[in-house]
Coordinates of C-alpha atoms in Angstrom, one line a residue:
X12 CA 86.2 21.4 313.8
X13 CA 89.0 23.0 315.8
X14 CA 89.0 25.5 318.6
X15 CA 89.5 29.1 317.5
X16 CA 93.0 30.2 318.5
X17 CA 93.0 32.8 321.2
X18 CA 95.5 35.0 319.5
X19 CA 93.3 35.6 316.5
X20 CA 90.0 36.1 318.5
X21 CA 88.8 39.5 317.5
X22 CA 87.1 39.9 320.9
X23 CA 90.3 39.4 322.8
X24 CA 92.1 41.7 320.4
X25 CA 89.6 44.4 321.0
X26 CA 89.8 43.8 324.8
X27 CA 93.5 44.2 324.7
X28 CA 93.2 47.3 322.5
X29 CA 90.9 49.0 325.1
X30 CA 93.2 48.1 327.9
X31 CA 96.2 49.4 326.0
X32 CA 94.4 52.6 325.1
X33 CA 93.7 53.4 328.8
X34 CA 97.2 52.4 329.8
X35 CA 98.8 54.8 327.2
X36 CA 97.0 57.8 328.7
X37 CA 97.4 56.8 332.4
X38 CA 100.7 58.6 332.7
X39 CA 99.8 62.1 331.6
X40 CA 96.1 61.9 332.4
X41 CA 95.1 63.9 329.3
X42 CA 91.4 63.6 328.7
X43 CA 91.6 64.4 325.1
X44 CA 94.3 61.8 324.5
X45 CA 92.2 59.2 326.4
X46 CA 89.1 60.0 324.3
X47 CA 91.1 59.7 321.0
X48 CA 92.8 56.5 322.1
X49 CA 89.6 54.8 323.1
X50 CA 88.0 55.8 319.8
X51 CA 90.9 54.5 317.8
X52 CA 90.9 51.2 319.7
X53 CA 87.2 50.8 318.7
X54 CA 88.0 51.6 315.1
X55 CA 90.9 49.0 315.0
X56 CA 88.6 46.3 316.4
X57 CA 85.8 47.1 313.9
X58 CA 88.2 46.9 311.0
X59 CA 88.6 43.2 311.7
X60 CA 84.9 42.4 311.4
X61 CA 83.5 41.0 308.1
X62 CA 80.1 42.7 308.6
X63 CA 81.6 46.0 307.3
X64 CA 82.2 44.4 303.9
X65 CA 78.4 43.9 303.8
X66 CA 78.0 47.6 304.8
X67 CA 80.2 48.6 301.8
X68 CA 78.0 46.5 299.4
X69 CA 74.9 48.1 300.8
X70 CA 76.4 51.5 300.3
X71 CA 77.1 50.8 296.7
X72 CA 73.6 49.4 296.1
X73 CA 71.9 52.4 297.8
X74 CA 73.9 54.9 295.7
X75 CA 73.2 53.0 292.5
X76 CA 69.4 52.9 293.3
X77 CA 69.3 56.7 294.0
X78 CA 71.4 57.9 291.1
X79 CA 70.4 55.4 288.4
X80 CA 66.7 56.2 288.8
X81 CA 65.6 53.0 290.4
X82 CA 63.6 55.2 292.8
X83 CA 62.5 58.8 292.5
X84 CA 61.7 61.6 294.8
X85 CA 58.4 63.4 294.2
X86 CA 57.6 66.9 295.5
X87 CA 54.1 68.3 295.7
X88 CA 52.7 65.2 294.2
X89 CA 53.6 65.4 290.5
X90 CA 57.1 67.0 290.3
X91 CA 60.5 65.5 290.3
X92 CA 63.9 67.2 289.7
X93 CA 66.3 67.2 286.9
X94 CA 69.2 64.9 287.9
X95 CA 71.7 67.7 288.7
X96 CA 74.3 67.7 291.4
X97 CA 72.0 69.7 293.7
X98 CA 69.2 67.2 293.2
X99 CA 71.3 64.2 293.8
X100 CA 72.9 65.7 296.9
X101 CA 69.6 66.6 298.6
X102 CA 67.8 63.4 297.6
X103 CA 70.6 61.0 298.6
X104 CA 71.3 62.8 301.9
X105 CA 67.7 62.4 303.0
X106 CA 67.6 58.7 302.0
X107 CA 71.0 58.0 303.7
X108 CA 70.0 59.8 306.9
X109 CA 66.7 57.9 307.1
X110 CA 68.4 54.5 306.6
X111 CA 71.3 55.2 309.0
X112 CA 68.8 56.4 311.7
X113 CA 67.1 53.0 311.4
X114 CA 70.2 50.8 311.0
X115 CA 73.1 52.8 312.5
X116 CA 72.2 52.1 316.1
X117 CA 72.7 48.3 315.7
X118 CA 75.7 48.9 313.5
X119 CA 77.7 50.7 316.2
X120 CA 76.4 49.4 319.5
X121 CA 78.3 46.7 321.5
X122 CA 81.7 47.7 322.7
X123 CA 80.6 48.6 326.2
X124 CA 79.0 45.2 326.7
X125 CA 82.1 43.6 325.1
X126 CA 84.4 45.3 327.5
X127 CA 82.4 43.9 330.4
X128 CA 82.2 40.4 328.9
X129 CA 85.9 40.3 328.3
X130 CA 86.8 41.6 331.8
X131 CA 88.2 44.9 330.6
X132 CA 85.8 47.0 332.6
X133 CA 87.6 46.5 335.9
X134 CA 90.9 47.5 334.3
X135 CA 89.2 50.7 333.0
X136 CA 87.6 51.3 336.4
X137 CA 91.0 51.3 338.1
X138 CA 92.6 53.6 335.6
X139 CA 92.7 57.4 335.7
X140 CA 90.1 57.5 332.9
X141 CA 86.9 58.9 334.2
X142 CA 83.4 57.7 333.4
X143 CA 82.6 60.7 331.2
X144 CA 86.0 60.4 329.3
X145 CA 85.5 56.7 328.7
X146 CA 81.9 57.2 327.4
X147 CA 82.8 60.2 325.3
X148 CA 85.7 58.1 323.8
X149 CA 83.2 55.3 323.0
X150 CA 80.8 57.9 321.5
X151 CA 83.6 59.4 319.3
X152 CA 84.4 55.9 318.1
X153 CA 80.7 55.3 317.2
X154 CA 80.6 58.7 315.4
X155 CA 83.7 57.9 313.5
X156 CA 82.1 54.6 312.2
X157 CA 78.9 56.3 311.2
X158 CA 80.9 59.2 309.6
X159 CA 82.9 56.7 307.6
X160 CA 79.7 55.2 306.3
X161 CA 78.3 58.6 305.5
X162 CA 81.5 59.6 303.7
X163 CA 81.3 56.4 301.7
X164 CA 77.7 57.2 300.7
X165 CA 78.7 60.7 299.7
X166 CA 81.6 59.4 297.5
X167 CA 79.3 56.8 296.0
X168 CA 76.8 59.6 295.2
X169 CA 79.5 61.6 293.5
X170 CA 80.4 58.5 291.4
X171 CA 76.8 57.9 290.6
X172 CA 76.3 61.5 289.5
X173 CA 79.3 61.2 287.2
X174 CA 77.7 58.2 285.6
X175 CA 74.0 59.2 285.5
X176 CA 73.8 62.9 286.3
X177 CA 73.5 66.0 284.1
X178 CA 75.0 69.4 284.4
X179 CA 78.3 70.6 286.0
X180 CA 79.9 68.5 288.8
X181 CA 79.5 70.6 292.0
X182 CA 81.2 68.7 294.9
X183 CA 79.7 71.0 297.6
X184 CA 76.2 70.5 296.4
X185 CA 76.7 66.7 296.3
X186 CA 78.6 66.4 299.6
X187 CA 77.3 69.4 301.6
X188 CA 73.9 67.9 302.6
X189 CA 75.7 64.8 304.0
X190 CA 78.0 67.0 306.1
X191 CA 75.4 69.4 307.4
X192 CA 72.3 67.1 307.6
X193 CA 73.5 63.6 308.1
X194 CA 76.5 64.0 310.4
X195 CA 74.7 65.8 313.2
X196 CA 72.0 63.1 313.2
X197 CA 74.7 60.4 313.3
X198 CA 76.1 62.2 316.4
X199 CA 72.7 61.7 318.1
X200 CA 72.4 58.1 317.0
X201 CA 75.9 57.3 318.5
X202 CA 74.9 59.1 321.7
X203 CA 71.7 57.1 322.0
X204 CA 73.6 53.9 321.4
X205 CA 76.0 54.7 324.3
X206 CA 73.1 55.7 326.5
X207 CA 71.2 52.5 325.9
X208 CA 74.3 50.4 326.6
X209 CA 74.7 52.2 329.9
X210 CA 71.1 51.6 331.1
X211 CA 70.6 48.0 332.2
X212 CA 67.1 47.3 330.9
X213 CA 68.0 48.7 327.5
X214 CA 71.3 46.9 327.0
X215 CA 70.2 44.1 324.8
X216 CA 67.1 43.0 322.8
X217 CA 64.7 45.2 324.6
X218 CA 66.8 48.2 323.9
X219 CA 66.9 47.3 320.2
X220 CA 63.1 47.0 320.1
X221 CA 62.6 50.3 321.9
X222 CA 65.0 52.1 319.6
X223 CA 63.6 50.7 316.4
X224 CA 60.0 51.5 317.3
X225 CA 61.0 54.9 318.6
X226 CA 63.0 55.6 315.4
X227 CA 60.0 54.5 313.2
X228 CA 57.7 56.8 315.2
X229 CA 60.1 59.8 314.9
X230 CA 60.6 59.2 311.2
X231 CA 56.8 59.0 310.6
X232 CA 56.2 62.2 312.6
X233 CA 58.9 64.3 311.0
X234 CA 58.0 63.1 307.5
X235 CA 54.4 64.5 307.7
X236 CA 54.9 67.5 310.0
X237 CA 54.5 70.9 308.1
X238 CA 57.1 72.5 310.3
X239 CA 58.9 69.9 312.3
X240 CA 60.4 71.2 315.6
X241 CA 62.9 68.4 315.5
X242 CA 64.0 67.9 311.9
X243 CA 66.0 64.7 312.6
X244 CA 66.2 63.6 308.9
X245 CA 66.7 67.0 307.4
X246 CA 63.5 66.6 305.4
X247 CA 62.2 70.1 306.2
X248 CA 65.4 71.7 305.0
X249 CA 65.5 69.8 301.7
X250 CA 61.7 69.9 301.1
X251 CA 61.3 73.7 301.7
X252 CA 64.3 74.5 299.4
X253 CA 62.7 72.2 296.7
X254 CA 59.3 73.8 297.0
X255 CA 60.9 77.2 296.6
X256 CA 62.2 76.2 293.2
X257 CA 58.9 74.7 291.8
X258 CA 57.7 76.6 288.7
X259 CA 54.2 77.0 290.3
X260 CA 52.7 78.8 293.2
X261 CA 53.1 76.5 296.2
X262 CA 50.9 78.5 298.6
X263 CA 47.9 76.3 297.9
X264 CA 49.8 73.0 297.5
X265 CA 50.0 70.3 300.1
X266 CA 53.5 70.8 301.6
X267 CA 53.5 67.3 303.0
X268 CA 53.7 65.6 299.6
X269 CA 57.3 64.6 299.7
X270 CA 57.6 60.9 298.9
X271 CA 60.0 58.4 297.5
X272 CA 58.5 55.9 295.0
X273 CA 59.2 53.8 291.9
X274 CA 59.9 55.9 288.8
X275 CA 56.9 57.1 286.9
X276 CA 56.2 59.9 284.4
X277 CA 56.3 63.3 286.2
X278 CA 56.9 67.0 285.4
X279 CA 60.5 68.0 286.0
X280 CA 61.9 71.2 287.5
X281 CA 65.4 72.5 288.1
X282 CA 66.5 72.4 291.7
X283 CA 69.2 74.9 292.7
X284 CA 70.2 73.4 296.0
X285 CA 70.0 74.4 299.7
X286 CA 70.7 78.0 300.6
X287 CA 72.5 77.4 303.9
X288 CA 71.4 80.2 306.2
X289 CA 70.8 80.7 309.9
X290 CA 67.5 78.8 309.8
X291 CA 68.9 75.8 308.0
X292 CA 72.0 75.6 310.2
X293 CA 70.0 76.3 313.3
X294 CA 67.8 73.3 312.7
X295 CA 70.8 71.1 313.5
X296 CA 71.3 72.6 317.0
X297 CA 68.4 70.7 318.7
X298 CA 69.8 67.4 317.4
X299 CA 73.3 68.2 318.8
X300 CA 71.7 69.2 322.1
X301 CA 69.8 65.9 322.2
X302 CA 73.1 64.1 321.7
X303 CA 74.7 65.9 324.6
X304 CA 71.7 65.2 326.8
X305 CA 71.9 61.5 325.9
X306 CA 75.6 61.4 326.8
X307 CA 74.8 63.1 330.1
X308 CA 72.2 60.4 330.9
X309 CA 74.7 57.7 330.0
X310 CA 77.3 59.2 332.3
X311 CA 74.8 59.2 335.2
X312 CA 73.7 55.6 334.4
X313 CA 77.1 54.1 333.9
X314 CA 78.4 51.8 336.7
X315 CA 82.0 51.1 335.9
X316 CA 82.4 48.7 338.8
X317 CA 79.2 46.8 338.4
X318 CA 78.9 43.4 337.0
X319 CA 76.4 44.7 334.4
X320 CA 75.6 48.1 333.0
X321 CA 72.9 50.1 334.4
X322 CA 71.5 52.6 336.9
X323 CA 71.6 51.8 340.5
X324 CA 68.4 52.0 342.5
X325 CA 64.9 51.8 341.1
X326 CA 65.8 51.8 337.5
X327 CA 67.9 48.7 337.8
X328 CA 64.9 46.8 339.1
X329 CA 62.7 47.7 336.1
X330 CA 61.5 44.3 334.7
X331 CA 62.7 43.5 331.2
X332 CA 60.0 41.2 329.6
X333 CA 62.5 40.1 326.9
X334 CA 65.3 39.2 329.4
X335 CA 66.0 35.8 330.9
X336 CA 66.0 35.2 334.6
X337 CA 69.5 34.1 335.0
X338 CA 69.1 32.7 338.5
X339 CA 66.2 30.4 337.4
X340 CA 67.8 29.2 334.1
X341 CA 70.1 26.2 334.7
X342 CA 71.4 24.9 331.4
X343 CA 71.4 21.3 330.2
X344 CA 75.2 21.4 330.5
X345 CA 74.9 22.4 334.2
X346 CA 72.5 19.5 334.8
X347 CA 74.8 17.1 333.1
X348 CA 77.9 17.8 335.2
X349 CA 76.2 18.4 338.5
X350 CA 76.2 14.8 339.7
X351 CA 78.8 13.7 342.2
X352 CA 81.2 10.9 341.3
X353 CA 81.0 8.0 343.9
X354 CA 84.1 7.1 345.9
X355 CA 86.4 4.8 344.1
X356 CA 85.2 5.8 340.6
X357 CA 87.6 5.7 337.7
X358 CA 89.6 8.6 336.5
X359 CA 87.2 11.2 334.8
X360 CA 89.2 11.2 331.6
X361 CA 89.1 7.4 331.4
X362 CA 85.4 7.4 332.2
X363 CA 84.6 9.9 329.5
X364 CA 86.5 8.0 326.8
X365 CA 84.7 4.8 327.9
X366 CA 81.3 6.5 327.6
X367 CA 82.2 7.8 324.2
X368 CA 83.1 4.3 323.1
X369 CA 79.7 3.0 324.3
X370 CA 77.6 5.5 322.4
X371 CA 74.5 3.9 320.9
X372 CA 75.3 3.1 317.3
X373 CA 71.7 3.6 316.4
X374 CA 71.8 7.3 317.2
X375 CA 71.1 9.3 314.0
X376 CA 74.2 10.6 312.4
X377 CA 72.8 13.9 311.4
X378 CA 70.1 14.8 313.9
X379 CA 69.5 13.5 317.5
X380 CA 65.9 14.1 318.6
X381 CA 67.1 14.4 322.2
X382 CA 69.2 17.4 321.2
X383 CA 66.1 19.0 319.6
X384 CA 64.1 18.5 322.8
X385 CA 67.0 20.0 324.8
X386 CA 67.1 23.0 322.5
X387 CA 63.4 23.5 323.0
X388 CA 63.7 23.3 326.8
X389 CA 66.6 25.6 326.7
X390 CA 64.6 28.2 324.7
X391 CA 61.6 28.0 327.0
X392 CA 63.3 28.0 330.3
X393 CA 64.6 30.9 332.4
X394 CA 62.3 33.8 331.2
X395 CA 60.6 36.2 333.5
X396 CA 57.1 35.5 334.5
X397 CA 55.8 38.3 332.4
X398 CA 57.0 36.5 329.3
X399 CA 55.0 33.4 330.1
X400 CA 51.9 35.4 330.9
X401 CA 52.2 37.1 327.6
X402 CA 52.5 33.8 325.8
X403 CA 49.4 32.5 327.5
X404 CA 47.5 35.7 326.8
X405 CA 48.5 35.6 323.1
X406 CA 47.3 32.0 322.8
X407 CA 44.0 32.8 324.4
X408 CA 43.5 35.8 322.1
X409 CA 44.3 33.7 319.0
X410 CA 41.5 31.3 320.0
X411 CA 38.9 33.8 321.0
X412 CA 39.3 36.7 318.6
X413 CA 37.8 36.7 315.0
X414 CA 40.2 35.1 312.5
X415 CA 40.7 38.4 310.6
X416 CA 41.8 40.1 313.8
X417 CA 44.1 37.3 314.7
X418 CA 45.6 37.4 311.2
X419 CA 46.2 41.1 311.0
X420 CA 47.0 42.0 314.7
X421 CA 47.1 39.2 317.3
X422 CA 49.4 36.8 315.5
X423 CA 51.9 39.5 314.4
X424 CA 52.0 40.8 318.0
X425 CA 52.6 37.3 319.3
X426 CA 55.6 36.9 317.0
X427 CA 57.4 39.5 319.0
X428 CA 57.7 37.0 321.9
X429 CA 60.0 34.5 320.1
X430 CA 62.5 37.3 319.5
X431 CA 63.9 36.8 323.0
X432 CA 65.0 33.3 322.0
X433 CA 65.8 33.8 318.3
X434 CA 68.0 36.8 319.0
X435 CA 70.6 34.7 320.8
X436 CA 70.6 31.5 318.6
X437 CA 73.7 32.4 316.7
X438 CA 75.7 34.0 319.5
X439 CA 75.0 31.9 322.6
X440 CA 78.4 30.1 322.4
X441 CA 80.3 33.3 321.9
X442 CA 78.4 35.1 324.7
X443 CA 78.8 32.3 327.2
X444 CA 82.3 31.3 326.0
X445 CA 81.4 27.7 325.3
X446 CA 82.7 27.7 321.7
X447 CA 85.5 25.2 322.5
X448 CA 83.0 22.8 324.0
X449 CA 80.1 23.1 321.6
X450 CA 82.0 23.4 318.3
X451 CA 84.0 20.3 318.9
X452 CA 81.0 18.1 319.6
X453 CA 80.0 15.3 317.2
X454 CA 77.7 16.0 314.2
X455 CA 78.1 19.8 314.1
X456 CA 75.7 20.2 311.2
X457 CA 73.0 18.2 313.0
X458 CA 73.6 20.4 316.1
X459 CA 72.9 23.5 314.1
X460 CA 69.8 22.0 312.6
X461 CA 68.7 21.1 316.1
X462 CA 69.2 24.7 317.3
X463 CA 67.1 25.9 314.3
X464 CA 64.3 23.3 314.9
X465 CA 64.2 24.5 318.5
X466 CA 63.7 28.0 317.4
X467 CA 61.0 27.0 314.9
X468 CA 59.2 25.1 317.7
X469 CA 59.3 28.2 319.9
X470 CA 57.8 30.3 317.1
X471 CA 55.1 27.7 316.5
X472 CA 54.2 27.7 320.2
X473 CA 53.7 31.5 320.2
X474 CA 51.1 31.2 317.3
X475 CA 49.8 27.7 318.0
X476 CA 46.2 29.0 318.3
X477 CA 46.5 30.7 314.9
X478 CA 48.0 27.6 313.3
X479 CA 45.2 25.5 314.6
X480 CA 42.5 27.8 313.3
X481 CA 44.1 28.1 309.9
X482 CA 44.2 24.3 309.7
X483 CA 40.6 23.9 310.8
X484 CA 39.5 26.6 308.3
X485 CA 41.4 24.9 305.5
X486 CA 43.5 28.0 304.6
X487 CA 46.5 26.0 303.4
X488 CA 48.0 29.0 301.6
X489 CA 48.0 31.2 304.7
X490 CA 49.3 28.3 306.8
X491 CA 52.1 27.6 304.3
X492 CA 53.1 31.3 304.4
X493 CA 53.2 31.3 308.2
X494 CA 55.3 28.2 308.4
X495 CA 57.8 29.5 305.8
X496 CA 58.2 32.7 307.8
X497 CA 58.6 30.8 311.1
X498 CA 61.3 28.7 309.4
X499 CA 63.1 31.7 307.9
X500 CA 63.4 33.8 311.1
X501 CA 65.5 31.5 313.3
X502 CA 67.6 30.5 310.2
X503 CA 68.4 34.1 309.6
X504 CA 69.2 34.6 313.3
X505 CA 71.6 31.7 313.2
X506 CA 73.3 32.9 310.0
X507 CA 73.7 36.4 311.2
X508 CA 75.1 35.4 314.5
X509 CA 77.5 32.8 313.0
X510 CA 79.0 35.3 310.5
X511 CA 78.6 38.7 312.2
X512 CA 79.1 37.6 315.8
X513 CA 76.3 39.7 317.0
X514 CA 72.5 39.5 317.5
X515 CA 72.0 43.2 316.8
X516 CA 71.8 42.9 313.0
X517 CA 69.1 40.3 313.2
X518 CA 67.1 42.1 315.9
X519 CA 67.0 45.3 313.8
X520 CA 66.2 43.5 310.5
X521 CA 63.4 41.4 312.2
X522 CA 61.8 44.4 313.9
X523 CA 61.8 46.5 310.7
X524 CA 60.4 43.6 308.7
X525 CA 57.8 42.9 311.4
X526 CA 56.6 46.5 311.4
X527 CA 56.7 47.1 307.7
X528 CA 55.4 43.7 306.6
X529 CA 52.6 42.3 308.7
X530 CA 51.5 45.6 310.2
X531 CA 52.0 48.1 307.4
X532 CA 51.2 45.7 304.5
X533 CA 54.5 46.0 302.6
X534 CA 54.0 42.8 300.7
X535 CA 57.6 41.7 300.2
X536 CA 58.2 41.9 303.9
X537 CA 55.0 40.2 305.0
X538 CA 56.9 37.0 306.1
X539 CA 53.8 35.5 307.9
X540 CA 51.1 36.1 305.3
X541 CA 49.2 38.6 307.5
X542 CA 47.9 40.6 304.5
X543 CA 48.2 38.1 301.6
X544 CA 49.6 34.6 301.0
X545 CA 51.2 34.7 297.6
X546 CA 52.7 31.3 296.7
X547 CA 55.8 33.0 295.2
X548 CA 56.5 34.8 298.4
X549 CA 56.0 31.7 300.4
X550 CA 58.5 29.8 298.2
X551 CA 60.9 32.7 298.5
X552 CA 60.9 32.6 302.3
X553 CA 61.2 28.8 302.3
X554 CA 64.3 29.2 300.1
X555 CA 65.6 31.9 302.4
X556 CA 65.2 29.5 305.3
X557 CA 67.2 26.8 303.5
X558 CA 69.9 29.1 302.3
X559 CA 70.4 30.8 305.7
X560 CA 70.5 27.4 307.4
X561 CA 73.3 26.3 305.0
X562 CA 75.2 29.5 305.6
X563 CA 74.8 29.1 309.4
X564 CA 76.2 25.6 309.2
X565 CA 79.2 26.9 307.3
X566 CA 79.7 29.8 309.6
X567 CA 79.6 27.6 312.7
X568 CA 82.2 25.2 311.2
X569 CA 84.8 28.0 310.8
X570 CA 88.0 27.4 312.7

């Protein structure tokens, strides 16, 4: 395996792009030019990332599902619309807005942290570009990315209507809801992403967790509110316009019955689209105001000269239970090179070669148990005290609580604790710039397997009490489901980090699956068997673990 050449490293290219962007506007000092240049540099960097190919595939799949009838929207319980342009536009816009609210944050977040990691922040700090200008430029770049995804969804919806729709092709009815409902919400998502990157406790995994749970809460509330004050998803606008076209008196109907479900037989009605008036357009103003407020908070929080993003003063001292204590976390590599060489010792290069020649020939060719133990120690060391207290409390609750409570609540909650370790499995080398050292070591495949086994061991430790009780009770099916899920999670983290170069995609996917599966009883996402332990699902997660591990090995071997 060879070291990645610096000239093709997308991170360094992006760092240079940011520096060039600020340099180009230094002469005239135009704020607008600076904002646009920073946004364009962000777009150029993102165009090199392979993860946006996956986004394009997801866009195509979503549009196909909505327009081909794989899922249906039901209004007032038993009614669904004739597949006209108006119906497709409103339906697809609500689905797209919901999914982008949940996933868009992780899709765009990262350039602020990248600038700091690559040493570009000091260059920006000494340029004439102010904090507000720099952050607005970043926000505009985020908005542009989300707007591009929104435009792709709109175009895919148009194509889907041409294939599966009925009636005349009305471009405004198909695209208008995306422009007036989805785009303002994307402006808010982008602003929140900038804000979270600027506030130190929210800059990494904890911020992703806070955002995902907050987004799920907001989505749940606005979905059931009769008259939502903050119509983030545009549900109220679309729902009320659909209820107005129902062929029955809606005064006595439950206005909350607005659901997406698998297709079934239902009465159909003709939907005539949204009548865009003052009320409908005015419902977007609170969202734009919230975006402006988030950018204002980000400007106050942003410390361009600091070593890490965040507020100075009390907020910077807020403990992050998912963060590592860097001062107390010496690595195995640090321990290995910290010994002094005695006087008269041989040249270091000669000594190193001699030691390599004297490696124990009995060492396993694929997997060294010492590496697995080192990975386990590395995962368990350096956390804040609150994390260790939470692990001990979770283990005590797993032993003392009734088994049903442990299965449905205690064990799922305990599985939030390994996220602090799993999140970084695939990106540690990139984050700490040790790729040239790690990826040229012997037995790279065995090294990846050792990292995975270390992650599995951490997960087993978090639910050790539950595992023991399942074994004592003889519930082998539930135990198998739990072990398959614990194997799949770190394997997915490794694969996502190796190919996407970021932990955010895994963080978001894991938190959504954790909430919808074990807690909300969505069977396909119940990766730990909290509600049921179907053998087919256990086998599927075991296969996912093997597949993701193989993909991770290939990704980490890339030149």
